[in-house]
PDB file of C-alpha atoms in Angstrom:
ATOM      1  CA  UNK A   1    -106.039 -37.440 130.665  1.00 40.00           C
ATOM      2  CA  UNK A   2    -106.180 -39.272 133.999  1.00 49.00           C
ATOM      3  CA  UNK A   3    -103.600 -41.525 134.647  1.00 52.00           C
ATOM      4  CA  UNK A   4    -105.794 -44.598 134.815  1.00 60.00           C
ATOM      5  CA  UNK A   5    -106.852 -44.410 131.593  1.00 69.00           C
ATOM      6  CA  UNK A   6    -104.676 -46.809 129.332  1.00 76.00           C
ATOM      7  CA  UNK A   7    -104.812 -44.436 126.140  1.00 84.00           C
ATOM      8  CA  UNK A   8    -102.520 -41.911 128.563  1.00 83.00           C
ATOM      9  CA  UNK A   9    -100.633 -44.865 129.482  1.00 86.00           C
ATOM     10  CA  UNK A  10     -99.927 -46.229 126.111  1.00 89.00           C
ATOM     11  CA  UNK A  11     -98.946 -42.406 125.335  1.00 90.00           C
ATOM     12  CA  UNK A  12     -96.455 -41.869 127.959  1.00 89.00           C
ATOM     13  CA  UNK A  13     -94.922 -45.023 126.775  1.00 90.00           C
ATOM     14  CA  UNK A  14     -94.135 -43.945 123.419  1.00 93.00           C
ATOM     15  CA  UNK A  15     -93.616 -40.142 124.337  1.00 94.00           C
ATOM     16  CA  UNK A  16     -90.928 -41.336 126.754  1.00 96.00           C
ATOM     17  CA  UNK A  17     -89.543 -44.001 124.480  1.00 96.00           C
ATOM     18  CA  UNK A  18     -86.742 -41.444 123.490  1.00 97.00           C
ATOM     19  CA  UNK A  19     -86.046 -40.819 127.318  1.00 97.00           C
ATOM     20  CA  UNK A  20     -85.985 -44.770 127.083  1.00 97.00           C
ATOM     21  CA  UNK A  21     -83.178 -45.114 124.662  1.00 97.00           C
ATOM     22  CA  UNK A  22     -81.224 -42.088 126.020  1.00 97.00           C
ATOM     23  CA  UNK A  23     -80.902 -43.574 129.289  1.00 97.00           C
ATOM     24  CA  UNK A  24     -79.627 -46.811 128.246  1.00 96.00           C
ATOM     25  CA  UNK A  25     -77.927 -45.815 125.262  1.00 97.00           C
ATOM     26  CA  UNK A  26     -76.208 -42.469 125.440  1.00 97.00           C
ATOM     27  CA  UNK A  27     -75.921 -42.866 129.269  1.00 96.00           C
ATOM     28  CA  UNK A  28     -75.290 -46.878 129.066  1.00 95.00           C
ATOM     29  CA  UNK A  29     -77.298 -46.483 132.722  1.00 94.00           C
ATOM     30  CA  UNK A  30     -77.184 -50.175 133.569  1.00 91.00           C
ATOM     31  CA  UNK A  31     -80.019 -50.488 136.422  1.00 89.00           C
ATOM     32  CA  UNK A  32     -82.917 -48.797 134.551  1.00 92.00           C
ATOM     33  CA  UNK A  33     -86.489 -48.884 135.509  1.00 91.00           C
ATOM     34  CA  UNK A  34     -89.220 -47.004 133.765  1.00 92.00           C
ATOM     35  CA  UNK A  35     -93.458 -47.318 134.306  1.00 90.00           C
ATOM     36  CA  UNK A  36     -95.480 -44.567 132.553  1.00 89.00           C
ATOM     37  CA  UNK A  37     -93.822 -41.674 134.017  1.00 89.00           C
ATOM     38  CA  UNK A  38     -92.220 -42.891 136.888  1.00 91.00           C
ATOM     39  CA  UNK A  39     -88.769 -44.378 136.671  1.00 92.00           C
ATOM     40  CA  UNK A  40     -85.616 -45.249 138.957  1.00 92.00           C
ATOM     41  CA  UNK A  41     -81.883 -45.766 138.206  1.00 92.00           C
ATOM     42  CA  UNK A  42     -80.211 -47.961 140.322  1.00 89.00           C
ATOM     43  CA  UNK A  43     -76.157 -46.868 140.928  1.00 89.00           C
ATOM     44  CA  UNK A  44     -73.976 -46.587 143.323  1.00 86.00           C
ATOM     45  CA  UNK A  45     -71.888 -43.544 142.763  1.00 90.00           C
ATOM     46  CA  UNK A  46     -73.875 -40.455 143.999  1.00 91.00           C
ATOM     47  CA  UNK A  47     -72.181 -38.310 142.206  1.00 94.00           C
ATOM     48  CA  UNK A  48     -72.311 -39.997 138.636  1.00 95.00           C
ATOM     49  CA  UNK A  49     -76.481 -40.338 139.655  1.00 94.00           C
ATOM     50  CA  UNK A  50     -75.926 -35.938 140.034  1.00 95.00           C
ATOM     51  CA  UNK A  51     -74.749 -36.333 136.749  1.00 96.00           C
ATOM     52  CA  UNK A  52     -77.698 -38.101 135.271  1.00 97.00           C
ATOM     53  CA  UNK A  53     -80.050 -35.998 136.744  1.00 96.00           C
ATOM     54  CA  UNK A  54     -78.917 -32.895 135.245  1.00 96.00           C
ATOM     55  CA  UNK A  55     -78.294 -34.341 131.710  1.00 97.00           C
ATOM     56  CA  UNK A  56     -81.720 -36.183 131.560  1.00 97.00           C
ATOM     57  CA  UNK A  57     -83.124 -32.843 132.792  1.00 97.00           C
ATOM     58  CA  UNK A  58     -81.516 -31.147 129.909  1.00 97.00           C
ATOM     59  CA  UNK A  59     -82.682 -34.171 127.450  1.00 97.00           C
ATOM     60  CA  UNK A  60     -86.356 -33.951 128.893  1.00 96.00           C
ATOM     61  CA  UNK A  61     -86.587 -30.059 128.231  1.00 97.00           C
ATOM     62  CA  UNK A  62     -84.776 -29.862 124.527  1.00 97.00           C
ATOM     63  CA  UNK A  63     -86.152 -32.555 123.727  1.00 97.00           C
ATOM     64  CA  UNK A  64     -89.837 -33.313 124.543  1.00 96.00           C
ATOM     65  CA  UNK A  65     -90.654 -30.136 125.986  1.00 96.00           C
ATOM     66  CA  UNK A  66     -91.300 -31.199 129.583  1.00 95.00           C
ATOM     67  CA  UNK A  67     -88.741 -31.670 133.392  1.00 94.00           C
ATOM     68  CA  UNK A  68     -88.443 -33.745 135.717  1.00 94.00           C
ATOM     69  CA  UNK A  69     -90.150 -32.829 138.970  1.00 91.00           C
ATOM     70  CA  UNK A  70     -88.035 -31.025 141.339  1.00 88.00           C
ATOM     71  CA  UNK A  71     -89.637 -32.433 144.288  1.00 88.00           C
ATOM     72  CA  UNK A  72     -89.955 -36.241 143.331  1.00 87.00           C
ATOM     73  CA  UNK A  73     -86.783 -36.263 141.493  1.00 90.00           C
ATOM     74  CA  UNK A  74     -84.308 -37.606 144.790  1.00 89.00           C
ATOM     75  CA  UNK A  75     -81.242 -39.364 144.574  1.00 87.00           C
ATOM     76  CA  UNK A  76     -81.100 -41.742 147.748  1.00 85.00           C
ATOM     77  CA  UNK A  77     -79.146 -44.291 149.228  1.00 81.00           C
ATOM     78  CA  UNK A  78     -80.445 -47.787 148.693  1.00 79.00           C
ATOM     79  CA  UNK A  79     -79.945 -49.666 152.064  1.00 81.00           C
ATOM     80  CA  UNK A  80     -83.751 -49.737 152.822  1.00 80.00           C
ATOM     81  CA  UNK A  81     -84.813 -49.908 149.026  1.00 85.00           C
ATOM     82  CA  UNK A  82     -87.079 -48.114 147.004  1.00 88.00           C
ATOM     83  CA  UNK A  83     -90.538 -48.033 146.664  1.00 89.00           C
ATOM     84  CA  UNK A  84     -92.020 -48.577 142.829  1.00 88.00           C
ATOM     85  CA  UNK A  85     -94.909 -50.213 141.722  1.00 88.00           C
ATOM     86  CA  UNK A  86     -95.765 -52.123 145.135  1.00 89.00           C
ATOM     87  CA  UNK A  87     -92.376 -53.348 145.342  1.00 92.00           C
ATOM     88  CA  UNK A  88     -88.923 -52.718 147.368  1.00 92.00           C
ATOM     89  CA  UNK A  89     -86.546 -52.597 145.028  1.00 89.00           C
ATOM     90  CA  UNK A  90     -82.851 -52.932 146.219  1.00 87.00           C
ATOM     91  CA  UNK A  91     -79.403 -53.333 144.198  1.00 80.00           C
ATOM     92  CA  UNK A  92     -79.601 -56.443 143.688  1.00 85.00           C
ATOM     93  CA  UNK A  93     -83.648 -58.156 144.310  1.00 90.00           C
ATOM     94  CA  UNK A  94     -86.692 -56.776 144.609  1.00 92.00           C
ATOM     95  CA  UNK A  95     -89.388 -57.430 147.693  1.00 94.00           C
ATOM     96  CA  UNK A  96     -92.973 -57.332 147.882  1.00 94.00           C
ATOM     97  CA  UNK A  97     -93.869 -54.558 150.182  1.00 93.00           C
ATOM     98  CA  UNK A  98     -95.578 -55.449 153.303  1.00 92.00           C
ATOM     99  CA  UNK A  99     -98.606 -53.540 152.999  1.00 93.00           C
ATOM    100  CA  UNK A 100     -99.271 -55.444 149.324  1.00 91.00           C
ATOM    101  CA  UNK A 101     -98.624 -58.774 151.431  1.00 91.00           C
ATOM    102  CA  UNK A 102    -101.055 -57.622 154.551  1.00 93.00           C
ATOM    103  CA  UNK A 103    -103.687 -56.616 151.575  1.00 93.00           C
ATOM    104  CA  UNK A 104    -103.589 -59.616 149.436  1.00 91.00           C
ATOM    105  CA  UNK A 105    -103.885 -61.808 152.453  1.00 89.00           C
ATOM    106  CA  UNK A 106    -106.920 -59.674 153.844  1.00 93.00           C
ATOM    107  CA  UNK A 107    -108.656 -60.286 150.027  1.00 91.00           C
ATOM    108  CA  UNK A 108    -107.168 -64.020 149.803  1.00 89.00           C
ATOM    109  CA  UNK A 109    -109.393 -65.177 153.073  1.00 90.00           C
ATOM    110  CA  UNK A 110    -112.332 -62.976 151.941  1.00 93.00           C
ATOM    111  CA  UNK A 111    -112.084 -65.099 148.741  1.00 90.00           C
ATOM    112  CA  UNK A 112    -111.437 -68.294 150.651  1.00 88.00           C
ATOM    113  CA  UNK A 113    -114.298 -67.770 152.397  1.00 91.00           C
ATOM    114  CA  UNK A 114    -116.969 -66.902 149.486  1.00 93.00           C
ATOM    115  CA  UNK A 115    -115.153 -70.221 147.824  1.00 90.00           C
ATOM    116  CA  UNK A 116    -115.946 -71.998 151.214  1.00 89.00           C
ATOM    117  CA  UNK A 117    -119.250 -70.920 151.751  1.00 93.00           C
ATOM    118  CA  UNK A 118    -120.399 -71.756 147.704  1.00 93.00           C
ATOM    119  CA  UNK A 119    -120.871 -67.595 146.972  1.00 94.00           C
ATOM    120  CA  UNK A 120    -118.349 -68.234 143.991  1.00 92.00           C
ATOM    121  CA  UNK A 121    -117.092 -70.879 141.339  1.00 90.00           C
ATOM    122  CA  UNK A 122    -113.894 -72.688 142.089  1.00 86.00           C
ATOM    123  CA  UNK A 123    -112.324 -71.122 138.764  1.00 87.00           C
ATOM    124  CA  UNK A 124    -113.304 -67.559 139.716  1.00 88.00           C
ATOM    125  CA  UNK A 125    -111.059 -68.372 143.230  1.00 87.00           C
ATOM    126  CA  UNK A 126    -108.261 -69.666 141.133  1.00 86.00           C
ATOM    127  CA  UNK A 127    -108.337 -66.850 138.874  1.00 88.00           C
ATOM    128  CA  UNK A 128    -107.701 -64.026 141.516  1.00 85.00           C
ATOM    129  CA  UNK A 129    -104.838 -66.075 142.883  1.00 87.00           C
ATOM    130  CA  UNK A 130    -103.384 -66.526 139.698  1.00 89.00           C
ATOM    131  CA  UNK A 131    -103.254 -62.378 138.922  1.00 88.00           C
ATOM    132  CA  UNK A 132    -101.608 -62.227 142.342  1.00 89.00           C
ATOM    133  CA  UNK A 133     -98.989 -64.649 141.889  1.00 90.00           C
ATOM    134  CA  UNK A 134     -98.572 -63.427 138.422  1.00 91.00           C
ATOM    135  CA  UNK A 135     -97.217 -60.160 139.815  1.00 92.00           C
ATOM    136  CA  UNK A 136     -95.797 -61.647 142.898  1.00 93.00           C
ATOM    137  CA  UNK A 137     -93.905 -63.435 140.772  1.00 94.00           C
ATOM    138  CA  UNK A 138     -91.551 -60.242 139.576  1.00 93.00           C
ATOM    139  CA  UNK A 139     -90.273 -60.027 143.510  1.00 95.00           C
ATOM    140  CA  UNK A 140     -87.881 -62.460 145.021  1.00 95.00           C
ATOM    141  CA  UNK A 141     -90.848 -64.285 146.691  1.00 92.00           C
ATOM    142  CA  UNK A 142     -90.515 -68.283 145.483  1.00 93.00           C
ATOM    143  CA  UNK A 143     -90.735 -69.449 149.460  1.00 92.00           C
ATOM    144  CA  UNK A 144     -94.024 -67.548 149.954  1.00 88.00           C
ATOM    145  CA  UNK A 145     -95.544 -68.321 146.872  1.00 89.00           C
ATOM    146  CA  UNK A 146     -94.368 -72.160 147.056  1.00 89.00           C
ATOM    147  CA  UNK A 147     -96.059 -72.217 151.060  1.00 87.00           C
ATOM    148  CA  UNK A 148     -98.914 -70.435 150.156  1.00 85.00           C
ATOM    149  CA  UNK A 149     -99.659 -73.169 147.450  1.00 84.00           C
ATOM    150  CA  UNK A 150     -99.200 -76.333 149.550  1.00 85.00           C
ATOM    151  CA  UNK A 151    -101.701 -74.444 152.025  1.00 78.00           C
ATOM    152  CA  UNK A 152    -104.364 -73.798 149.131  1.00 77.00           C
ATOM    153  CA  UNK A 153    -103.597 -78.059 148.063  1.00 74.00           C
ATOM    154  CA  UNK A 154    -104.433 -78.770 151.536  1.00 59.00           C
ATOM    155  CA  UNK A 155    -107.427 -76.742 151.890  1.00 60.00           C
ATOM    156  CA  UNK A 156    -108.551 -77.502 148.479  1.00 55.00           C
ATOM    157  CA  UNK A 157    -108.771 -81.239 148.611  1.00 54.00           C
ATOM    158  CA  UNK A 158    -111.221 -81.349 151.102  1.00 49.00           C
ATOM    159  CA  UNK A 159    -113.564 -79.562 148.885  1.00 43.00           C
ATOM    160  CA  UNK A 160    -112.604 -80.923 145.431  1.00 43.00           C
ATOM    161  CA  UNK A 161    -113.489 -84.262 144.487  1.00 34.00           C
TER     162      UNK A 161
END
């Protein structure tokens, strides 16, 4: 199935549910991070990560018949974070990655501007901004969010009455 289509996601989830409980359970991996079929453990010993790797392996192939990929499947160090699901993810906070901020303000002014020029409703505006900050909101980003706010008061009450 391809991967956008949410009956494959749905599946993954409960194929890998197992992997799910083995990880935190049996392993007691503290920093765990699972989407579909990509997932990250955060931990500082390299060696006890080695560990992991091989035993999950082993789970993966007694267990539900498929292994990890030999070429994604890195252990790394995390001073310059990870990349996952449009975010940086460190030890201890996660960061928006700067090409999802240099996107979402490229789409923000082209919405600004239909919203400016009357092409679309007030509401449809709002909405957009509101699925962005709802998944902005999962990074350590309260300072941008809270600025880009006040801006979108400012600009707004000139238009609203």
């Amino acid at each position: 199935m391809p991967l956008g289509n949410l009956t494959s996601q749905f599946f993954a989830n409960v194929y890998l549910n197992e992997l799910d409980y083995f990880i935190k359970y049996k392993l007691k991996a503290k920093y765990y991070i699972r989407y579909v079929d990509d997932f990250v453990i955060l931990q500082n010993n390299s060696k006890v990560l080695e560990k992991y790797k091989e035993t999950i392996n082993k789970f993966l192939i007694e267990n539900l018949k498929i292994e990890l990929h030999s070429e994604k499947s890195k252990i790394i160090k995390m001073g310059k974070g990870i990349n996952l699901l449009g975010y940086r993810i460190f030890y201890y906070h996660k960061l928006l990655r700067r090409t999802n901020k240099r996107k979402f303000k490229r789409k923000f002014k082209e919405k600004w501007d239909l919203y400016k020029n009357n092409e679309i409703f007030y509401e449809d505006f709002v909405q957009s901004l509101q699925g962005w900050l709802g998944y902005a909101m999962w990074a350590n980003t309260y300072n941008l969010r809270k600025n880009l706010m006040i801006k979108i008061k400012v600009k707004t009450e000139t238009f609203i009455y």
